[in-house]
């Protein structure tokens, strides 16, 4: 059982014991190495309002004693380090703008070792209080066991926003995806459901509706949404998608588009229009600049070479030729008119593929994922985060792009989002075991200087090792979604509103 004590330091390497509670050893040998702990919270930077960081020794020892200390205030632990909320709040309040010092002692037989101390830096920059994500097994074969959940980042509370099996199951099943919010607002939310009772669910200031976005004038229903910062306008990619499941390729699953366009949907008028629908381009992943005047997206050029086979088969056989670049279109919020496309980042000139553009709230930085081919980088082990400085010099030249070496690992980094104050980023990473994606957070300042990422804290540090689901599409929120899951299910079971096609306005 974990025991906690508030005590003062009484000399180097010595703490007085009290009432049988854990104390650090009086005699020990210092070692130069940092302790191996899980999760790895050594020298990370955390927001002032984050839930308590818990960890355990990722090694075998006869006994472990750890200490959190800020000035003359301390917490000591036996075995797992699991401070409660009140204890953690006292420490972080005192460490604001500085650090919590962490010491780990281990006993092997009769000898104690003291590992190199490390810090948990406490930033004065807070983080949005909620995060939502899909939870899905690490294979798209068993997608019935799929939920959209929300987690309070200030504690460990987690709730289901919507459960995939509330409408149907197995052969009549659903696949829910692509939850998204307008400016972090949980009262303005949308998500999409495929297959049985399929449609797009839009919740807007207490009103909920289901939209049938299919129309003879557009390719397909909308996926991968981008809600305008203030207008009732959602831009989607419209895709015809297929999957391949590999037996020997380390990238176990591949997702392709055989056709893909960019469309815009007016929430109030139920009107939809094509923005980009070139048959030789696969457009995907729209994202708005925070000023609402520029739309970013990705596109790969693809021309048929063998019409004797189906287009789908040709795309599969040539999938590693698909290299996505990042483009943008200007937008006038007054006239609702879009301009022509412009190149932003030409990844194919590097023989690479850039996807998932996300622009910082101050408009200066564009964060994206880079891989060797394709766009479904969440299944690509070589996928890394890159950042492009959008600020321009006196000649109008955009700054350079660079890999985020501070954040990248030897495995997948993908699906990233900015906090509303622009000081934090969350992304999905497979760095723990190569199979499960888990949320990692990192601080970044206005000039792009970034800190070491830390994993989503849990009450028990073993939680993620025992939890066999992937976190997918993490999105920050100002608060929780309060609509009950069954209410969403009732709307999905009903008839949807059909959209009307209109021609786009161009500048």
mmCIF file of N, CA and C in Angstrom, residues 397-446:
data_model
loop_
_atom_site.group_PDB
_atom_site.id
_atom_site.type_symbol
_atom_site.label_atom_id
_atom_site.label_comp_id
_atom_site.label_asym_id
_atom_site.label_seq_id
_atom_site.Cartn_x
_atom_site.Cartn_y
_atom_site.Cartn_z
ATOM 1 N N UNK A 397 8.985 35.430 -48.399
ATOM 2 C CA UNK A 397 9.340 34.016 -48.393
ATOM 3 C C UNK A 397 8.959 33.375 -47.059
ATOM 4 N N UNK A 398 8.288 32.228 -47.141
ATOM 5 C CA UNK A 398 7.898 31.491 -45.942
ATOM 6 C C UNK A 398 9.130 30.848 -45.324
ATOM 7 N N UNK A 399 9.127 30.703 -43.988
ATOM 8 C CA UNK A 399 10.242 30.101 -43.276
ATOM 9 C C UNK A 399 10.430 28.637 -43.625
ATOM 10 N N UNK A 400 11.416 28.037 -43.003
ATOM 11 C CA UNK A 400 11.796 26.661 -43.313
ATOM 12 C C UNK A 400 10.946 25.653 -42.560
ATOM 13 N N UNK A 401 10.919 24.426 -43.109
ATOM 14 C CA UNK A 401 10.286 23.291 -42.435
ATOM 15 C C UNK A 401 11.387 22.447 -41.804
ATOM 16 N N UNK A 402 11.063 21.829 -40.655
ATOM 17 C CA UNK A 402 12.052 20.981 -39.995
ATOM 18 C C UNK A 402 11.365 19.822 -39.294
ATOM 19 N N UNK A 403 12.061 18.691 -39.152
ATOM 20 C CA UNK A 403 11.501 17.600 -38.358
ATOM 21 C C UNK A 403 11.519 17.962 -36.878
ATOM 22 N N UNK A 404 10.491 17.593 -36.157
ATOM 23 C CA UNK A 404 10.411 17.881 -34.729
ATOM 24 C C UNK A 404 11.163 16.788 -33.958
ATOM 25 N N UNK A 405 12.484 16.897 -33.992
ATOM 26 C CA UNK A 405 13.323 15.883 -33.345
ATOM 27 C C UNK A 405 13.068 15.825 -31.845
ATOM 28 N N UNK A 406 12.600 16.923 -31.259
ATOM 29 C CA UNK A 406 12.288 16.934 -29.829
ATOM 30 C C UNK A 406 11.127 15.990 -29.508
ATOM 31 N N UNK A 407 10.270 15.744 -30.493
ATOM 32 C CA UNK A 407 9.061 14.959 -30.263
ATOM 33 C C UNK A 407 9.088 13.587 -30.926
ATOM 34 N N UNK A 408 9.820 13.452 -32.023
ATOM 35 C CA UNK A 408 9.767 12.215 -32.791
ATOM 36 C C UNK A 408 10.491 11.074 -32.089
ATOM 37 N N UNK A 409 10.037 9.845 -32.380
ATOM 38 C CA UNK A 409 10.635 8.638 -31.832
ATOM 39 C C UNK A 409 11.026 7.730 -32.995
ATOM 40 N N UNK A 410 11.389 6.507 -32.679
ATOM 41 C CA UNK A 410 11.710 5.530 -33.717
ATOM 42 C C UNK A 410 10.463 4.884 -34.302
ATOM 43 N N UNK A 411 9.288 5.303 -33.829
ATOM 44 C CA UNK A 411 8.047 4.727 -34.347
ATOM 45 C C UNK A 411 7.090 5.839 -34.745
ATOM 46 N N UNK A 412 5.817 5.487 -34.934
ATOM 47 C CA UNK A 412 4.817 6.377 -35.520
ATOM 48 C C UNK A 412 4.512 7.591 -34.659
ATOM 49 N N UNK A 413 4.494 8.767 -35.277
ATOM 50 C CA UNK A 413 3.905 9.975 -34.712
ATOM 51 C C UNK A 413 2.903 10.515 -35.728
ATOM 52 N N UNK A 414 1.672 10.753 -35.272
ATOM 53 C CA UNK A 414 0.648 11.203 -36.202
ATOM 54 C C UNK A 414 -0.530 11.783 -35.428
ATOM 55 N N UNK A 415 -1.565 12.233 -36.165
ATOM 56 C CA UNK A 415 -2.808 12.756 -35.577
ATOM 57 C C UNK A 415 -2.529 13.709 -34.426
ATOM 58 N N UNK A 416 -2.224 14.945 -34.729
ATOM 59 C CA UNK A 416 -1.814 15.949 -33.774
ATOM 60 C C UNK A 416 -2.818 17.094 -33.734
ATOM 61 N N UNK A 417 -2.876 17.785 -32.602
ATOM 62 C CA UNK A 417 -3.764 18.935 -32.440
ATOM 63 C C UNK A 417 -3.088 19.959 -31.536
ATOM 64 N N UNK A 418 -3.406 21.237 -31.772
ATOM 65 C CA UNK A 418 -2.904 22.336 -30.949
ATOM 66 C C UNK A 418 -3.888 22.631 -29.821
ATOM 67 N N UNK A 419 -3.370 22.996 -28.662
ATOM 68 C CA UNK A 419 -4.233 23.510 -27.601
ATOM 69 C C UNK A 419 -4.722 24.907 -28.006
ATOM 70 N N UNK A 420 -5.772 25.379 -27.350
ATOM 71 C CA UNK A 420 -6.369 26.651 -27.753
ATOM 72 C C UNK A 420 -5.446 27.836 -27.482
ATOM 73 N N UNK A 421 -4.537 27.730 -26.498
ATOM 74 C CA UNK A 421 -3.592 28.828 -26.262
ATOM 75 C C UNK A 421 -2.317 28.676 -27.079
ATOM 76 N N UNK A 422 -2.206 27.600 -27.860
ATOM 77 C CA UNK A 422 -1.069 27.404 -28.744
ATOM 78 C C UNK A 422 0.216 26.994 -28.059
ATOM 79 N N UNK A 423 0.169 26.708 -26.775
ATOM 80 C CA UNK A 423 1.386 26.363 -26.038
ATOM 81 C C UNK A 423 1.582 24.859 -25.859
ATOM 82 N N UNK A 424 0.595 24.065 -26.263
ATOM 83 C CA UNK A 424 0.685 22.614 -26.107
ATOM 84 C C UNK A 424 0.231 21.922 -27.386
ATOM 85 N N UNK A 425 0.819 20.787 -27.651
ATOM 86 C CA UNK A 425 0.421 19.932 -28.765
ATOM 87 C C UNK A 425 0.181 18.539 -28.227
ATOM 88 N N UNK A 426 -0.858 17.880 -28.714
ATOM 89 C CA UNK A 426 -1.083 16.467 -28.421
ATOM 90 C C UNK A 426 -0.951 15.694 -29.727
ATOM 91 N N UNK A 427 -0.355 14.504 -29.661
ATOM 92 C CA UNK A 427 -0.230 13.669 -30.851
ATOM 93 C C UNK A 427 -0.280 12.202 -30.443
ATOM 94 N N UNK A 428 -0.619 11.348 -31.425
ATOM 95 C CA UNK A 428 -0.661 9.904 -31.186
ATOM 96 C C UNK A 428 0.686 9.298 -31.557
ATOM 97 N N UNK A 429 1.199 8.440 -30.674
ATOM 98 C CA UNK A 429 2.504 7.822 -30.909
ATOM 99 C C UNK A 429 2.450 6.340 -30.557
ATOM 100 N N UNK A 430 3.212 5.548 -31.333
ATOM 101 C CA UNK A 430 3.348 4.114 -31.045
ATOM 102 C C UNK A 430 4.702 3.816 -30.395
ATOM 103 N N UNK A 431 5.333 4.790 -29.793
ATOM 104 C CA UNK A 431 6.698 4.620 -29.295
ATOM 105 C C UNK A 431 6.821 3.610 -28.164
ATOM 106 N N UNK A 432 5.749 3.338 -27.458
ATOM 107 C CA UNK A 432 5.852 2.407 -26.330
ATOM 108 C C UNK A 432 6.108 0.971 -26.768
ATOM 109 N N UNK A 433 5.335 0.510 -27.768
ATOM 110 C CA UNK A 433 5.418 -0.909 -28.124
ATOM 111 C C UNK A 433 5.272 -1.166 -29.618
ATOM 112 N N UNK A 434 5.109 -0.132 -30.431
ATOM 113 C CA UNK A 434 4.999 -0.306 -31.867
ATOM 114 C C UNK A 434 3.625 -0.708 -32.360
ATOM 115 N N UNK A 435 2.684 -0.952 -31.455
ATOM 116 C CA UNK A 435 1.353 -1.431 -31.847
ATOM 117 C C UNK A 435 0.246 -0.468 -31.449
ATOM 118 N N UNK A 436 0.275 0.013 -30.216
ATOM 119 C CA UNK A 436 -0.813 0.844 -29.700
ATOM 120 C C UNK A 436 -0.440 2.324 -29.747
ATOM 121 N N UNK A 437 -1.338 3.141 -30.305
ATOM 122 C CA UNK A 437 -1.139 4.583 -30.252
ATOM 123 C C UNK A 437 -1.666 5.114 -28.927
ATOM 124 N N UNK A 438 -0.882 6.012 -28.331
ATOM 125 C CA UNK A 438 -1.275 6.635 -27.064
ATOM 126 C C UNK A 438 -1.007 8.133 -27.163
ATOM 127 N N UNK A 439 -1.771 8.945 -26.433
ATOM 128 C CA UNK A 439 -1.590 10.402 -26.544
ATOM 129 C C UNK A 439 -0.344 10.868 -25.798
ATOM 130 N N UNK A 440 0.432 11.715 -26.458
ATOM 131 C CA UNK A 440 1.576 12.373 -25.844
ATOM 132 C C UNK A 440 1.391 13.880 -25.989
ATOM 133 N N UNK A 441 1.865 14.612 -24.986
ATOM 134 C CA UNK A 441 1.721 16.061 -24.946
ATOM 135 C C UNK A 441 3.104 16.702 -24.873
ATOM 136 N N UNK A 442 3.231 17.888 -25.447
ATOM 137 C CA UNK A 442 4.505 18.597 -25.385
ATOM 138 C C UNK A 442 4.260 20.097 -25.423
ATOM 139 N N UNK A 443 5.119 20.815 -24.732
ATOM 140 C CA UNK A 443 5.045 22.270 -24.705
ATOM 141 C C UNK A 443 5.814 22.845 -25.882
ATOM 142 N N UNK A 444 5.341 23.983 -26.387
ATOM 143 C CA UNK A 444 6.031 24.691 -27.458
ATOM 144 C C UNK A 444 5.812 26.184 -27.247
ATOM 145 N N UNK A 445 6.887 26.976 -27.375
ATOM 146 C CA UNK A 445 6.727 28.412 -27.179
ATOM 147 C C UNK A 445 6.433 29.104 -28.499
ATOM 148 N N UNK A 446 6.285 30.425 -28.453
ATOM 149 C CA UNK A 446 5.862 31.176 -29.643
ATOM 150 C C UNK A 446 6.884 31.120 -30.770
#
